[in-house]
Amino acid sequence: MGIFENICQTLTRALGLSALSPWGESTPQQPLPMDIAPAPAVHFPSEAHLPRLKVPKRENDVIYSEDYVYSNAQTEPGPIFHPPNASPGFNCDYSRMKGWSHSADSGARTNWLSHSADDDFPYGGTYDIHTNWGKYAPTGIVRKYTLTVDEHPINADGFKRRDGGKAFNNQYPGPWIEACWGDTLEITIINNLDYNGTTIHWHGARMLNEFENDGVNGVTQCPIAPGDQHTYKFRVTQYGTAWYHSHYSLQYPDGLAGPMTFHGPSSADYDEAIEPFMFSDWSHNSAFEDYWYEKIKGSPNMSTNILNGRGYFNCTKAGLPASDCAEPPPIYTKVFQRGRKYLLRLINSSTATHFIFSIDKHILQVVASDFVPIEPYYADSVLVAIGQRYDVIVEARPSNDLLPVEDQNYWIRTVVAHDCGTLDQPNPEIGIIRYMAESTKTPTSKQYEFNTHCNDEPLASLVPVVRKNIESREHPVNSLKPNEGDNYAIGIQDYTNPKPGEPHGPHGDMYYWDMLEAPMWADFANPTINFIQNKSHIWSPDSAVVYEDYKKGSWIYVVITMNDSLAKKAHKKEIYIDEAHPLHLHGHDFAILAQTPDDFKESHLWDGTFNYDNPPRRDTALVQAGGYLAIAFELDNPGVWIFHCHIAWHASSGLGYEIIERENDIKLVPGVTAERERLCKNWKKWHSDPNNWWDAHEFQEDSGV
């Protein structure tokens, strides 16, 4: 076998595959012969040749196919089809789009829907990978889901958790939620928990003009009280990979998370797709229990890592009694057919760990970051920070293809990035790819030699297919000066063990993470949305509110650093730690202007450090340890949004702030407002009885988000 291995490795190097790691400084990425460039197309809609609108659209609203006035010539219903990357029995239904047809078969995955030339579209048209999905979308159907939230025992790695866990529909991860580009989702949440409210966030979904459905307690709604239910409704204006999770305190690390896919085109071709790869760290304690450790001593270790709810913990090695352990779930296994291309959807739903994903002897073609399709590039691994998603295509041609098929078994790996997570028992070999279904052999494949630095994928690789330049360039409408502009420092306020005469912490004597002058602390019973457009309301420091009231379409720049500020120096409590933080913005994809380990200087706006020409766009990005992250987002989605760290311990300690965007342009929907008032009334009634509390002395122990 060693001879075969050597021959294969020699052939690999001859083809240039050995230099494909994005981490190699001396060997830059190289395009492979099978690289697929997006095919030219007549993109729908062509601005110069559109049917007229039935009614004028709101500024920055998405235009759907149903918004146009068509001739009576088209009578043929639009297509109903099984998308290439969907679960069995799932179909996209565009029957309302008369005259349109499905055009995304194998070999043409960059397409989605097409329309032949006629009186309505003289030049024809397509919804495809080049369509500006921020402005246009097809018309699908309404899809309804129901998720119950229960206490439920979860055996993720062979250890019996004392608290059991929390789950959607009694399964972990939660059910796979699917929709097609242009659909409307209606998802009903039923809360069966004993001591917790809940709210559910649809991570990455733009929620255009629908911010009330963003699912953040204390911000857009009151929690759903135990015994109550609530339905979220929103339009699917994007396509790609996402996930949903509880945004109530620390519920998602305890199991309230699941995958979500919005079906649409891809920037490269593939034959079939695999169900989402949702990987995470895992703890044997409830996150609510671990948080006590975080408040006083710092981040606790997680126990191990899992893939789609499956992992392995060696109880004997840990010295645990047999009564604490159970049979672990079987390792995740997938069978590949040689020569086929598989679409993989990667999701990091961790509490505190960033992972590097790879498959031994296979190359990844990366085609999307978060919800943004990108120009394809090749790599042997991809770092996926907490909250991030990547779509990758893997061709079933391992570099040791000459081995007997029964020996072609390869590890799927999730490796902890350096200084970005600590596991008691890390198990990088978290799944298996086989080429013979009957094989039961343990893989002997070796891991690629990639850099494990805790950095996002290189910005130069994340090139959006739909181009968008930052027109304001070095002249943003807002200031980036420290202490007066959108320039914020991540730090810790240390209120542990105060000496006599020293101030106590705002919510107890513990560590607090913050970006502004105080940690963000949600008020469950009085969400921010209740006070917008109320000029007499005075925000407490805990609200951590920032107004962005510039004119519509303006680009707001934000710089997040780990440097001291004059205001924070005055507290004499601030500690700065060189640690990478995954920052997630609700309601927007943001452009990454700069992401560097250096200190920020105002000259970076004009000296070439900031990239204004089609920079990478996504909704979650790392601020590097000791450096800064500069982002820009367009004020095109009025509402209340939060910008926060997605390390669960940090968010619970206050690391985030609220953005009230174009307050005077926020339009509240009467029916949604009535439902929000009902939720708050029920929440206040439930909360008013201390018998409903887990701890009769203290109900809200953390920031709430």
XYZ file of C-alpha atoms in Angstrom, residues 15-316:
302
model
C -0.859 18.173 -11.131
C -0.137 21.039 -8.773
C -2.645 19.908 -6.147
C -0.112 20.000 -3.312
C -0.012 23.802 -3.400
C -3.689 24.429 -2.910
C -3.804 25.275 0.790
C -4.956 28.879 1.348
C -2.637 28.949 4.351
C 0.610 28.304 2.443
C 2.602 31.529 2.258
C 5.147 30.268 -0.249
C 2.717 28.357 -2.461
C -0.233 30.525 -3.555
C -3.472 28.957 -4.662
C -3.524 27.765 -8.248
C -6.545 27.271 -10.501
C -7.110 23.689 -11.537
C -7.820 22.536 -15.105
C -11.433 21.739 -14.195
C -12.131 25.260 -12.941
C -15.549 26.421 -14.120
C -16.063 30.082 -14.901
C -19.649 31.386 -14.702
C -21.242 31.232 -18.129
C -22.361 34.522 -19.700
C -26.103 35.007 -19.584
C -28.868 37.484 -20.209
C -29.712 38.223 -16.610
C -33.233 38.725 -15.403
C -34.413 41.276 -15.147
C -32.690 43.495 -17.689
C -33.199 47.047 -16.416
C -34.027 48.337 -19.884
C -36.601 45.692 -20.765
C -38.953 45.038 -17.853
C -42.733 44.787 -17.712
C -44.272 47.625 -15.748
C -44.875 47.275 -12.013
C -48.407 46.850 -10.671
C -47.719 49.326 -7.879
C -44.611 51.336 -6.980
C -42.233 49.471 -4.682
C -40.786 50.807 -1.480
C -37.220 52.058 -1.684
C -34.733 49.167 -1.435
C -37.521 46.576 -1.497
C -37.024 43.373 -3.483
C -38.992 43.121 -6.725
C -40.627 39.697 -7.138
C -41.901 38.241 -10.366
C -45.506 38.691 -9.185
C -44.989 42.463 -8.989
C -45.034 42.891 -12.775
C -47.981 43.326 -15.132
C -47.838 40.639 -17.811
C -49.688 40.225 -21.080
C -52.314 37.511 -21.380
C -50.198 35.488 -23.769
C -48.704 33.242 -21.099
C -51.021 30.520 -19.793
C -48.550 27.706 -19.087
C -47.906 27.402 -15.320
C -44.384 27.813 -14.105
C -42.205 24.885 -13.068
C -42.467 22.547 -10.097
C -39.280 20.553 -9.595
C -37.104 18.738 -7.098
C -34.025 20.906 -6.584
C -30.728 19.055 -6.919
C -29.749 19.556 -3.302
C -32.996 18.942 -1.430
C -34.326 16.273 0.903
C -36.556 13.515 -0.558
C -40.045 14.724 -1.401
C -39.167 18.416 -1.317
C -40.089 20.437 -4.440
C -39.704 24.030 -5.511
C -43.025 25.385 -6.719
C -42.948 28.328 -9.109
C -46.285 27.511 -10.733
C -47.416 31.149 -10.356
C -44.585 32.225 -12.692
C -46.286 31.556 -16.019
C -43.932 31.182 -18.948
C -40.888 30.374 -16.798
C -38.999 27.064 -16.761
C -36.404 25.376 -14.583
C -32.907 25.552 -16.058
C -30.534 24.298 -13.327
C -29.848 20.725 -14.399
C -26.447 19.122 -13.938
C -23.945 21.026 -16.034
C -25.899 24.262 -15.571
C -26.064 24.825 -11.832
C -25.292 28.516 -12.256
C -28.813 28.853 -13.700
C -32.121 28.597 -11.852
C -35.117 29.808 -13.894
C -35.352 31.028 -17.474
C -37.884 32.790 -19.683
C -37.845 32.703 -23.461
C -38.144 35.904 -25.499
C -41.707 37.177 -25.904
C -43.726 40.392 -25.666
C -43.077 40.678 -21.935
C -39.350 39.906 -22.144
C -38.122 40.826 -25.631
C -34.651 39.523 -24.841
C -35.665 36.665 -22.591
C -34.278 36.468 -19.102
C -32.972 34.319 -16.293
C -32.821 34.151 -12.556
C -29.314 32.842 -12.092
C -26.100 33.202 -10.113
C -25.577 36.701 -11.569
C -29.011 38.054 -10.611
C -28.775 40.800 -8.008
C -30.595 38.926 -5.246
C -30.591 42.069 -3.134
C -33.035 43.566 -5.623
C -34.810 40.758 -7.491
C -36.334 37.402 -6.537
C -38.692 34.864 -8.100
C -42.134 34.089 -6.673
C -42.447 30.825 -4.785
C -45.022 29.531 -2.318
C -45.762 29.743 1.408
C -44.061 26.975 3.393
C -45.146 26.212 6.939
C -43.180 24.472 9.676
C -43.913 23.797 13.333
C -41.126 23.433 15.906
C -41.782 22.410 19.492
C -39.189 23.348 22.107
C -38.797 20.718 24.836
C -36.436 19.461 27.491
C -34.979 16.390 25.793
C -32.068 14.037 26.597
C -29.302 14.296 23.975
C -26.685 11.577 23.594
C -24.213 13.332 21.316
C -21.017 11.509 22.327
C -21.800 8.665 24.728
C -22.051 10.744 27.909
C -25.352 11.066 29.791
C -25.786 14.787 30.419
C -27.241 15.418 33.850
C -29.537 18.149 32.527
C -30.400 16.146 29.423
C -30.628 19.008 26.940
C -33.110 21.060 24.945
C -34.262 20.195 21.443
C -36.578 21.092 18.581
C -39.138 18.343 17.901
C -37.158 16.016 20.198
C -34.163 15.798 17.884
C -30.684 17.298 17.731
C -29.807 18.997 15.472
C -33.285 20.340 14.872
C -35.270 19.472 11.709
C -33.806 20.620 8.417
C -35.792 23.677 7.327
C -35.874 24.085 3.552
C -37.270 26.746 1.251
C -36.696 27.881 -2.315
C -35.481 31.279 -3.411
C -38.568 33.566 -3.353
C -40.668 31.453 -0.959
C -42.349 32.774 2.166
C -41.689 30.932 5.428
C -44.162 30.661 8.297
C -42.578 28.855 11.240
C -44.576 28.287 14.413
C -42.661 27.862 17.680
C -44.379 26.091 20.603
C -42.584 26.525 23.932
C -42.886 23.497 26.206
C -39.977 24.396 28.496
C -40.553 24.584 32.233
C -38.386 27.527 33.317
C -37.362 29.375 30.157
C -38.942 31.586 27.590
C -37.539 31.317 24.076
C -37.132 33.184 20.800
C -35.737 31.797 17.553
C -33.356 33.629 15.222
C -32.975 32.786 11.527
C -29.229 33.295 11.284
C -28.188 35.214 8.155
C -31.695 35.804 6.803
C -31.921 39.424 5.632
C -35.443 40.015 6.967
C -35.891 42.855 4.506
C -38.584 45.180 5.908
C -39.486 42.354 8.321
C -37.190 42.982 11.279
C -39.995 42.197 13.744
C -39.433 38.522 12.839
C -35.696 38.504 13.596
C -36.279 36.600 16.825
C -34.213 38.441 19.458
C -35.822 38.754 22.889
C -35.408 42.151 24.477
C -34.837 43.671 21.040
C -37.579 42.734 18.555
C -39.980 40.926 20.900
C -40.638 39.573 24.374
C -39.809 35.904 24.915
C -42.379 33.265 24.087
C -43.527 32.194 27.547
C -43.777 28.513 28.512
C -47.102 27.210 27.225
C -47.322 29.929 24.570
C -46.551 29.872 20.843
C -45.623 32.323 18.108
C -45.340 32.233 14.306
C -42.460 33.920 12.473
C -43.146 35.017 8.891
C -40.555 36.229 6.388
C -39.736 36.219 2.682
C -36.733 34.261 1.396
C -34.791 36.814 -0.638
C -31.457 34.930 -0.540
C -30.287 31.423 -1.308
C -27.659 29.201 0.240
C -26.813 27.778 3.648
C -27.875 29.020 7.077
C -29.048 27.781 10.449
C -31.608 28.702 13.066
C -31.106 28.796 16.803
C -32.548 30.108 20.024
C -31.481 33.659 20.828
C -32.694 33.355 24.413
C -29.719 33.406 26.723
C -27.647 30.178 26.420
C -30.236 27.819 24.980
C -28.580 27.065 21.648
C -25.446 25.465 23.197
C -27.843 23.130 25.032
C -29.285 21.855 21.725
C -31.693 24.439 20.287
C -30.137 24.731 16.838
C -30.802 23.281 13.401
C -29.796 23.620 9.724
C -31.600 25.757 7.156
C -31.247 25.750 3.357
C -32.659 28.152 0.800
C -32.370 26.387 -2.552
C -31.026 28.300 -5.527
C -28.192 28.402 -8.074
C -24.499 27.715 -7.447
C -21.393 29.406 -8.824
C -19.942 26.038 -9.909
C -21.351 22.757 -11.144
C -22.026 19.620 -9.089
C -23.938 16.375 -9.496
C -25.661 15.955 -6.166
C -25.704 17.407 -2.689
C -25.383 16.097 0.823
C -27.472 17.137 3.808
C -25.900 20.014 5.763
C -22.722 19.361 7.769
C -23.499 21.037 11.100
C -20.453 20.746 13.339
C -19.967 22.047 16.829
C -18.226 21.716 20.141
C -20.224 20.016 22.894
C -20.325 20.203 26.682
C -21.431 17.635 29.234
C -22.833 20.421 31.371
C -25.699 22.746 30.651
C -24.433 26.016 29.221
C -26.297 27.765 32.031
C -24.102 25.830 34.486
C -20.879 26.490 32.568
C -21.693 30.189 32.439
C -21.127 30.469 36.191
C -17.532 29.437 35.553
C -17.225 31.975 32.726
C -18.511 34.808 34.921
C -15.782 34.378 37.527
C -12.845 32.472 36.017
C -13.105 32.773 32.244
C -14.264 30.513 29.421
C -14.734 26.863 30.447
C -13.441 23.965 28.364
C -15.907 22.221 26.110
C -15.967 18.413 26.287
C -15.518 17.340 22.672
C -16.613 18.006 19.076
C -19.520 16.585 17.090
C -20.826 16.439 13.507
C -24.587 16.447 12.934
C -25.089 15.537 16.587
C -22.586 12.666 16.573
C -19.272 12.448 18.383
C -17.271 10.241 20.716
C -16.104 10.766 24.293
C -13.829 8.209 25.960
C -15.352 7.807 29.419
C -12.635 5.381 30.531
